[in-house]
mmCIF file of C-alpha atoms in Angstrom:
data_model
loop_
_atom_site.group_PDB
_atom_site.id
_atom_site.type_symbol
_atom_site.label_atom_id
_atom_site.label_comp_id
_atom_site.label_asym_id
_atom_site.label_seq_id
_atom_site.Cartn_x
_atom_site.Cartn_y
_atom_site.Cartn_z
ATOM 1 C CA UNK A 1 0.000 0.000 0.000
ATOM 2 C CA UNK A 2 1.196 3.466 -0.881
ATOM 3 C CA UNK A 3 0.069 6.580 0.960
ATOM 4 C CA UNK A 4 -0.210 10.276 0.090
ATOM 5 C CA UNK A 5 -0.093 12.743 3.013
ATOM 6 C CA UNK A 6 -1.964 15.765 1.666
ATOM 7 C CA UNK A 7 -1.223 18.057 4.624
ATOM 8 C CA UNK A 8 2.190 18.201 6.264
ATOM 9 C CA UNK A 9 4.003 21.221 7.694
ATOM 10 C CA UNK A 10 7.565 20.298 6.788
ATOM 11 C CA UNK A 11 8.641 23.943 7.050
ATOM 12 C CA UNK A 12 8.015 23.822 10.815
ATOM 13 C CA UNK A 13 11.052 24.458 13.010
ATOM 14 C CA UNK A 14 10.188 21.204 14.785
ATOM 15 C CA UNK A 15 11.522 19.388 11.718
ATOM 16 C CA UNK A 16 14.556 21.635 11.402
ATOM 17 C CA UNK A 17 17.116 19.265 12.897
ATOM 18 C CA UNK A 18 16.085 15.889 11.479
ATOM 19 C CA UNK A 19 14.041 16.375 8.313
ATOM 20 C CA UNK A 20 16.011 13.744 6.407
ATOM 21 C CA UNK A 21 15.235 11.158 9.090
ATOM 22 C CA UNK A 22 11.560 12.171 9.080
ATOM 23 C CA UNK A 23 11.410 11.576 5.336
ATOM 24 C CA UNK A 24 13.221 8.245 5.671
ATOM 25 C CA UNK A 25 10.671 7.063 8.242
ATOM 26 C CA UNK A 26 7.851 8.214 5.986
ATOM 27 C CA UNK A 27 9.278 6.234 3.089
ATOM 28 C CA UNK A 28 9.662 3.171 5.332
ATOM 29 C CA UNK A 29 5.943 3.470 6.165
ATOM 30 C CA UNK A 30 5.112 3.636 2.431
ATOM 31 C CA UNK A 31 4.134 7.307 2.616
ATOM 32 C CA UNK A 32 5.508 7.934 -0.835
ATOM 33 C CA UNK A 33 4.167 11.409 -1.616
ATOM 34 C CA UNK A 34 3.237 14.548 0.348
ATOM 35 C CA UNK A 35 1.766 18.005 -0.069
ATOM 36 C CA UNK A 36 3.639 20.582 2.021
ATOM 37 C CA UNK A 37 1.393 23.277 3.433
ATOM 38 C CA UNK A 38 2.104 26.938 2.720
ATOM 39 C CA UNK A 39 0.593 29.311 5.282
ATOM 40 C CA UNK A 40 2.074 32.735 4.490
ATOM 41 C CA UNK A 41 4.100 34.429 1.795
ATOM 42 C CA UNK A 42 7.418 33.378 3.348
ATOM 43 C CA UNK A 43 6.248 29.920 4.406
ATOM 44 C CA UNK A 44 4.782 29.243 0.966
ATOM 45 C CA UNK A 45 8.157 30.049 -0.588
ATOM 46 C CA UNK A 46 9.838 27.729 1.920
ATOM 47 C CA UNK A 47 7.310 24.998 1.103
ATOM 48 C CA UNK A 48 7.966 25.285 -2.634
ATOM 49 C CA UNK A 49 11.718 25.170 -2.004
ATOM 50 C CA UNK A 50 11.411 21.945 0.006
ATOM 51 C CA UNK A 51 9.045 20.437 -2.544
ATOM 52 C CA UNK A 52 11.539 21.092 -5.304
ATOM 53 C CA UNK A 53 14.422 19.705 -3.263
ATOM 54 C CA UNK A 54 12.700 16.421 -2.377
ATOM 55 C CA UNK A 55 10.343 15.966 -5.354
ATOM 56 C CA UNK A 56 7.297 16.598 -3.185
ATOM 57 C CA UNK A 57 4.395 18.988 -3.832
ATOM 58 C CA UNK A 58 3.189 22.084 -2.013
ATOM 59 C CA UNK A 59 0.492 24.698 -1.636
ATOM 60 C CA UNK A 60 0.848 28.475 -1.799
ATOM 61 C CA UNK A 61 -1.422 30.674 0.250
ATOM 62 C CA UNK A 62 -2.118 32.771 3.326
ATOM 63 C CA UNK A 63 -3.600 31.283 6.499
ATOM 64 C CA UNK A 64 -6.365 33.365 8.116
ATOM 65 C CA UNK A 65 -4.089 34.018 11.106
ATOM 66 C CA UNK A 66 -1.829 35.995 8.745
ATOM 67 C CA UNK A 67 -4.546 37.843 6.830
ATOM 68 C CA UNK A 68 -3.915 41.180 8.566
ATOM 69 C CA UNK A 69 -0.182 41.112 7.844
ATOM 70 C CA UNK A 70 -0.098 40.387 4.102
ATOM 71 C CA UNK A 71 2.080 42.598 1.941
ATOM 72 C CA UNK A 72 0.565 44.946 -0.607
ATOM 73 C CA UNK A 73 1.629 42.667 -3.449
ATOM 74 C CA UNK A 74 0.929 39.338 -1.749
ATOM 75 C CA UNK A 75 -1.420 38.184 -4.505
ATOM 76 C CA UNK A 76 1.285 38.837 -7.085
ATOM 77 C CA UNK A 77 3.707 36.804 -4.963
ATOM 78 C CA UNK A 78 1.238 33.927 -4.653
ATOM 79 C CA UNK A 79 0.573 34.007 -8.380
ATOM 80 C CA UNK A 80 4.316 33.761 -9.064
ATOM 81 C CA UNK A 81 4.726 30.882 -6.602
ATOM 82 C CA UNK A 82 1.719 29.077 -8.060
ATOM 83 C CA UNK A 83 3.401 29.039 -11.458
ATOM 84 C CA UNK A 84 5.958 26.579 -10.065
ATOM 85 C CA UNK A 85 5.176 23.023 -11.231
ATOM 86 C CA UNK A 86 5.414 21.719 -7.657
ATOM 87 C CA UNK A 87 2.578 23.963 -6.421
ATOM 88 C CA UNK A 88 -0.752 22.158 -6.745
ATOM 89 C CA UNK A 89 -3.222 24.175 -4.639
ATOM 90 C CA UNK A 90 -3.958 27.641 -3.269
ATOM 91 C CA UNK A 91 -3.962 27.714 0.513
ATOM 92 C CA UNK A 92 -3.967 27.137 3.350
ATOM 93 C CA UNK A 93 -6.738 29.707 3.154
ATOM 94 C CA UNK A 94 -10.048 30.228 4.875
ATOM 95 C CA UNK A 95 -11.527 31.718 8.037
ATOM 96 C CA UNK A 96 -10.605 31.289 11.708
ATOM 97 C CA UNK A 97 -12.764 33.170 14.199
ATOM 98 C CA UNK A 98 -11.591 31.108 17.180
ATOM 99 C CA UNK A 99 -8.875 33.499 18.319
ATOM 100 C CA UNK A 100 -9.082 36.167 15.634
ATOM 101 C CA UNK A 101 -5.350 36.657 15.246
ATOM 102 C CA UNK A 102 -6.391 38.692 12.210
ATOM 103 C CA UNK A 103 -9.423 40.975 12.078
ATOM 104 C CA UNK A 104 -12.534 39.392 10.584
ATOM 105 C CA UNK A 105 -12.799 41.901 7.702
ATOM 106 C CA UNK A 106 -9.188 41.135 6.736
ATOM 107 C CA UNK A 107 -9.827 37.397 6.901
ATOM 108 C CA UNK A 108 -12.903 37.673 4.700
ATOM 109 C CA UNK A 109 -11.126 39.875 2.159
ATOM 110 C CA UNK A 110 -7.971 37.763 1.918
ATOM 111 C CA UNK A 111 -9.931 34.508 1.735
ATOM 112 C CA UNK A 112 -12.155 35.763 -1.064
ATOM 113 C CA UNK A 113 -9.148 37.102 -2.958
ATOM 114 C CA UNK A 114 -7.522 33.674 -2.753
ATOM 115 C CA UNK A 115 -10.693 31.967 -3.959
ATOM 116 C CA UNK A 116 -10.644 34.278 -6.956
ATOM 117 C CA UNK A 117 -6.943 33.565 -7.535
ATOM 118 C CA UNK A 118 -7.519 29.804 -7.386
ATOM 119 C CA UNK A 119 -10.348 30.089 -9.897
ATOM 120 C CA UNK A 120 -8.214 32.209 -12.205
ATOM 121 C CA UNK A 121 -5.276 29.780 -12.032
ATOM 122 C CA UNK A 122 -7.514 26.690 -12.185
ATOM 123 C CA UNK A 123 -6.003 25.291 -8.997
ATOM 124 C CA UNK A 124 -7.929 23.622 -6.150
ATOM 125 C CA UNK A 125 -8.237 25.348 -2.778
ATOM 126 C CA UNK A 126 -6.756 23.991 0.449
ATOM 127 C CA UNK A 127 -9.253 25.148 3.060
ATOM 128 C CA UNK A 128 -8.956 26.026 6.748
ATOM 129 C CA UNK A 129 -11.969 26.761 8.949
ATOM 130 C CA UNK A 130 -12.455 27.172 12.676
ATOM 131 C CA UNK A 131 -15.526 28.623 14.368
ATOM 132 C CA UNK A 132 -16.502 30.288 11.092
ATOM 133 C CA UNK A 133 -18.392 27.586 9.239
ATOM 134 C CA UNK A 134 -21.441 29.546 8.061
ATOM 135 C CA UNK A 135 -19.383 32.479 6.790
ATOM 136 C CA UNK A 136 -16.952 30.152 5.041
ATOM 137 C CA UNK A 137 -19.719 28.083 3.486
ATOM 138 C CA UNK A 138 -21.381 31.239 2.174
ATOM 139 C CA UNK A 139 -18.213 32.350 0.364
ATOM 140 C CA UNK A 140 -17.599 28.858 -0.987
ATOM 141 C CA UNK A 141 -21.131 28.692 -2.382
ATOM 142 C CA UNK A 142 -20.580 32.061 -4.034
ATOM 143 C CA UNK A 143 -17.364 30.952 -5.770
ATOM 144 C CA UNK A 144 -17.784 27.182 -6.162
ATOM 145 C CA UNK A 145 -18.966 27.319 -9.779
ATOM 146 C CA UNK A 146 -15.636 28.898 -10.752
ATOM 147 C CA UNK A 147 -13.378 26.599 -8.717
ATOM 148 C CA UNK A 148 -11.884 23.376 -10.043
ATOM 149 C CA UNK A 149 -12.215 21.795 -6.599
ATOM 150 C CA UNK A 150 -10.889 21.816 -3.079
ATOM 151 C CA UNK A 151 -10.405 20.032 0.208
ATOM 152 C CA UNK A 152 -11.648 20.830 3.705
ATOM 153 C CA UNK A 153 -8.216 20.450 5.287
ATOM 154 C CA UNK A 154 -8.085 18.941 8.766
ATOM 155 C CA UNK A 155 -11.862 18.584 8.984
ATOM 156 C CA UNK A 156 -13.002 18.399 12.619
ATOM 157 C CA UNK A 157 -16.687 19.228 12.209
ATOM 158 C CA UNK A 158 -19.871 17.236 12.509
ATOM 159 C CA UNK A 159 -21.987 15.247 10.088
ATOM 160 C CA UNK A 160 -24.105 18.216 8.990
ATOM 161 C CA UNK A 161 -21.022 20.282 8.165
ATOM 162 C CA UNK A 162 -19.422 17.408 6.294
ATOM 163 C CA UNK A 163 -22.556 16.910 4.225
ATOM 164 C CA UNK A 164 -22.570 20.630 3.367
ATOM 165 C CA UNK A 165 -19.020 20.356 2.022
ATOM 166 C CA UNK A 166 -19.874 17.169 0.150
ATOM 167 C CA UNK A 167 -22.831 18.922 -1.498
ATOM 168 C CA UNK A 168 -20.261 21.367 -2.895
ATOM 169 C CA UNK A 169 -18.329 18.392 -4.287
ATOM 170 C CA UNK A 170 -15.342 19.064 -2.038
ATOM 171 C CA UNK A 171 -12.949 16.512 -0.597
ATOM 172 C CA UNK A 172 -12.626 15.938 3.146
ATOM 173 C CA UNK A 173 -9.209 15.780 4.814
ATOM 174 C CA UNK A 174 -9.107 13.308 7.704
ATOM 175 C CA UNK A 175 -6.377 13.603 10.357
ATOM 176 C CA UNK A 176 -5.446 12.031 13.681
ATOM 177 C CA UNK A 177 -8.287 14.025 15.252
ATOM 178 C CA UNK A 178 -10.260 10.901 14.370
ATOM 179 C CA UNK A 179 -8.224 8.981 16.960
ATOM 180 C CA UNK A 180 -9.456 11.106 19.873
ATOM 181 C CA UNK A 181 -12.596 9.427 21.186
ATOM 182 C CA UNK A 182 -13.579 12.524 23.201
ATOM 183 C CA UNK A 183 -12.727 15.641 21.193
ATOM 184 C CA UNK A 184 -13.096 13.781 17.926
ATOM 185 C CA UNK A 185 -16.448 12.127 18.588
ATOM 186 C CA UNK A 186 -18.392 14.344 16.166
ATOM 187 C CA UNK A 187 -15.905 13.509 13.428
ATOM 188 C CA UNK A 188 -16.013 9.808 14.274
ATOM 189 C CA UNK A 189 -19.786 9.927 13.812
ATOM 190 C CA UNK A 190 -19.536 11.967 10.605
ATOM 191 C CA UNK A 191 -17.207 9.646 8.681
ATOM 192 C CA UNK A 192 -20.063 7.176 8.320
ATOM 193 C CA UNK A 193 -21.437 9.412 5.537
ATOM 194 C CA UNK A 194 -18.075 10.106 3.868
ATOM 195 C CA UNK A 195 -17.853 8.384 0.465
ATOM 196 C CA UNK A 196 -14.449 6.885 -0.298
ATOM 197 C CA UNK A 197 -14.326 8.924 -3.499
ATOM 198 C CA UNK A 198 -14.270 12.136 -1.396
ATOM 199 C CA UNK A 199 -11.671 10.982 1.160
ATOM 200 C CA UNK A 200 -8.200 12.438 1.615
ATOM 201 C CA UNK A 201 -5.769 11.565 4.409
ATOM 202 C CA UNK A 202 -3.336 13.887 6.154
ATOM 203 C CA UNK A 203 -1.248 14.038 9.306
ATOM 204 C CA UNK A 204 -0.984 17.843 9.688
ATOM 205 C CA UNK A 205 2.417 16.983 11.166
ATOM 206 C CA UNK A 206 4.022 18.041 13.434
ATOM 207 C CA UNK A 207 0.596 18.799 14.931
ATOM 208 C CA UNK A 208 -2.349 16.522 15.811
ATOM 209 C CA UNK A 209 -0.401 13.440 16.856
ATOM 210 C CA UNK A 210 -2.914 10.542 16.961
ATOM 211 C CA UNK A 211 -3.882 9.960 20.580
ATOM 212 C CA UNK A 212 -4.014 6.199 20.096
ATOM 213 C CA UNK A 213 -0.464 5.971 18.725
ATOM 214 C CA UNK A 214 1.745 3.517 20.626
ATOM 215 C CA UNK A 215 4.414 4.133 21.644
ATOM 216 C CA UNK A 216 3.401 7.734 22.180
ATOM 217 C CA UNK A 217 5.232 10.391 20.202
ATOM 218 C CA UNK A 218 6.017 13.974 21.169
ATOM 219 C CA UNK A 219 5.646 15.100 17.554
ATOM 220 C CA UNK A 220 3.484 13.976 14.673
ATOM 221 C CA UNK A 221 5.165 12.723 11.491
ATOM 222 C CA UNK A 222 4.069 11.661 7.989
ATOM 223 C CA UNK A 223 5.093 8.112 8.931
ATOM 224 C CA UNK A 224 2.022 7.939 11.181
ATOM 225 C CA UNK A 225 -0.446 8.353 8.303
ATOM 226 C CA UNK A 226 -1.185 4.587 8.064
ATOM 227 C CA UNK A 227 -2.215 4.647 11.738
ATOM 228 C CA UNK A 228 -4.911 7.213 10.920
ATOM 229 C CA UNK A 229 -6.067 5.112 7.982
ATOM 230 C CA UNK A 230 -6.320 2.011 10.142
ATOM 231 C CA UNK A 231 -8.475 3.889 12.653
ATOM 232 C CA UNK A 232 -10.746 5.045 9.840
ATOM 233 C CA UNK A 233 -10.871 1.543 8.389
ATOM 234 C CA UNK A 234 -12.151 0.172 11.696
ATOM 235 C CA UNK A 235 -14.785 2.883 12.050
ATOM 236 C CA UNK A 236 -16.266 2.574 8.573
ATOM 237 C CA UNK A 237 -15.696 -1.190 8.234
ATOM 238 C CA UNK A 238 -13.764 -0.928 4.967
ATOM 239 C CA UNK A 239 -10.495 -2.821 4.383
ATOM 240 C CA UNK A 240 -7.504 -0.558 4.913
ATOM 241 C CA UNK A 241 -6.239 -1.481 1.444
ATOM 242 C CA UNK A 242 -9.358 0.093 -0.056
ATOM 243 C CA UNK A 243 -8.871 3.190 2.100
ATOM 244 C CA UNK A 244 -5.278 3.518 0.894
ATOM 245 C CA UNK A 245 -6.164 3.107 -2.756
ATOM 246 C CA UNK A 246 -9.073 5.549 -2.641
ATOM 247 C CA UNK A 247 -7.268 8.266 -0.695
ATOM 248 C CA UNK A 248 -4.154 8.079 -2.865
ATOM 249 C CA UNK A 249 -6.122 8.083 -6.116
ATOM 250 C CA UNK A 250 -8.216 11.018 -4.892
ATOM 251 C CA UNK A 251 -5.108 13.032 -4.013
ATOM 252 C CA UNK A 252 -3.610 12.472 -7.432
ATOM 253 C CA UNK A 253 -6.865 13.451 -9.091
ATOM 254 C CA UNK A 254 -7.509 16.620 -7.071
ATOM 255 C CA UNK A 255 -3.932 17.858 -7.290
ATOM 256 C CA UNK A 256 -3.486 16.783 -10.913
ATOM 257 C CA UNK A 257 -0.537 14.488 -10.280
ATOM 258 C CA UNK A 258 0.139 11.928 -12.990
ATOM 259 C CA UNK A 259 2.016 8.688 -12.661
ATOM 260 C CA UNK A 260 3.226 6.756 -9.661
ATOM 261 C CA UNK A 261 6.555 8.406 -8.906
ATOM 262 C CA UNK A 262 7.615 8.426 -5.254
ATOM 263 C CA UNK A 263 9.262 11.433 -3.645
ATOM 264 C CA UNK A 264 13.024 11.544 -3.900
ATOM 265 C CA UNK A 265 12.924 10.100 -7.416
ATOM 266 C CA UNK A 266 14.137 12.413 -10.147
#
């Protein structure tokens, strides 16, 4: 079985000292391709640089936390980054009203601008949402007819929210949140209505370490992606091989990745 981690923060300083070892462990776990998340102008550039170095893929975008601090020409910068063949989505973009690190008007403006950019470039969107579901859904409905597609990255919502995304023909990104029987209970209930053809898998490493992982780890890694898939397999009563095949095929389709080349292969 081969796996595709569609959300990994390899630019994090927590991977700064041992990235090569992290990638070796991922390869040993058959995680053969990844999408590195870009969250700001500088981090998107760093993500593209890593993707080029290791034959991975990346996103380019501005996280809602950074919406109030974008440069005047940030859209021009994102457009330039998105022209790189390793960039396969616009994001991480969306709305986050949980802590409001950026003012709501700035978040709404920057998110909508990125939706328009994604539509113009014919790239899918890599979506973030926290405590802003109705506002985010409203903007997605407004722009969906122009978008080639997208994924609700790190989905932690309930069944009703998942169905709303599915009605927009979006993919759902499942993380180790699924492995938390308390905080993740709404998600564990929701996956019963998730069709395999809309499933994507991601670790969001180094964050969201699966709670059921043994031995415990102080940091999440792409190598733990199969553990998430096994937890999902048990919940939905589908063989893990089918989960692997569907999630990997879906990732290649959404992000327009041809062939079966593993990372690190030139």
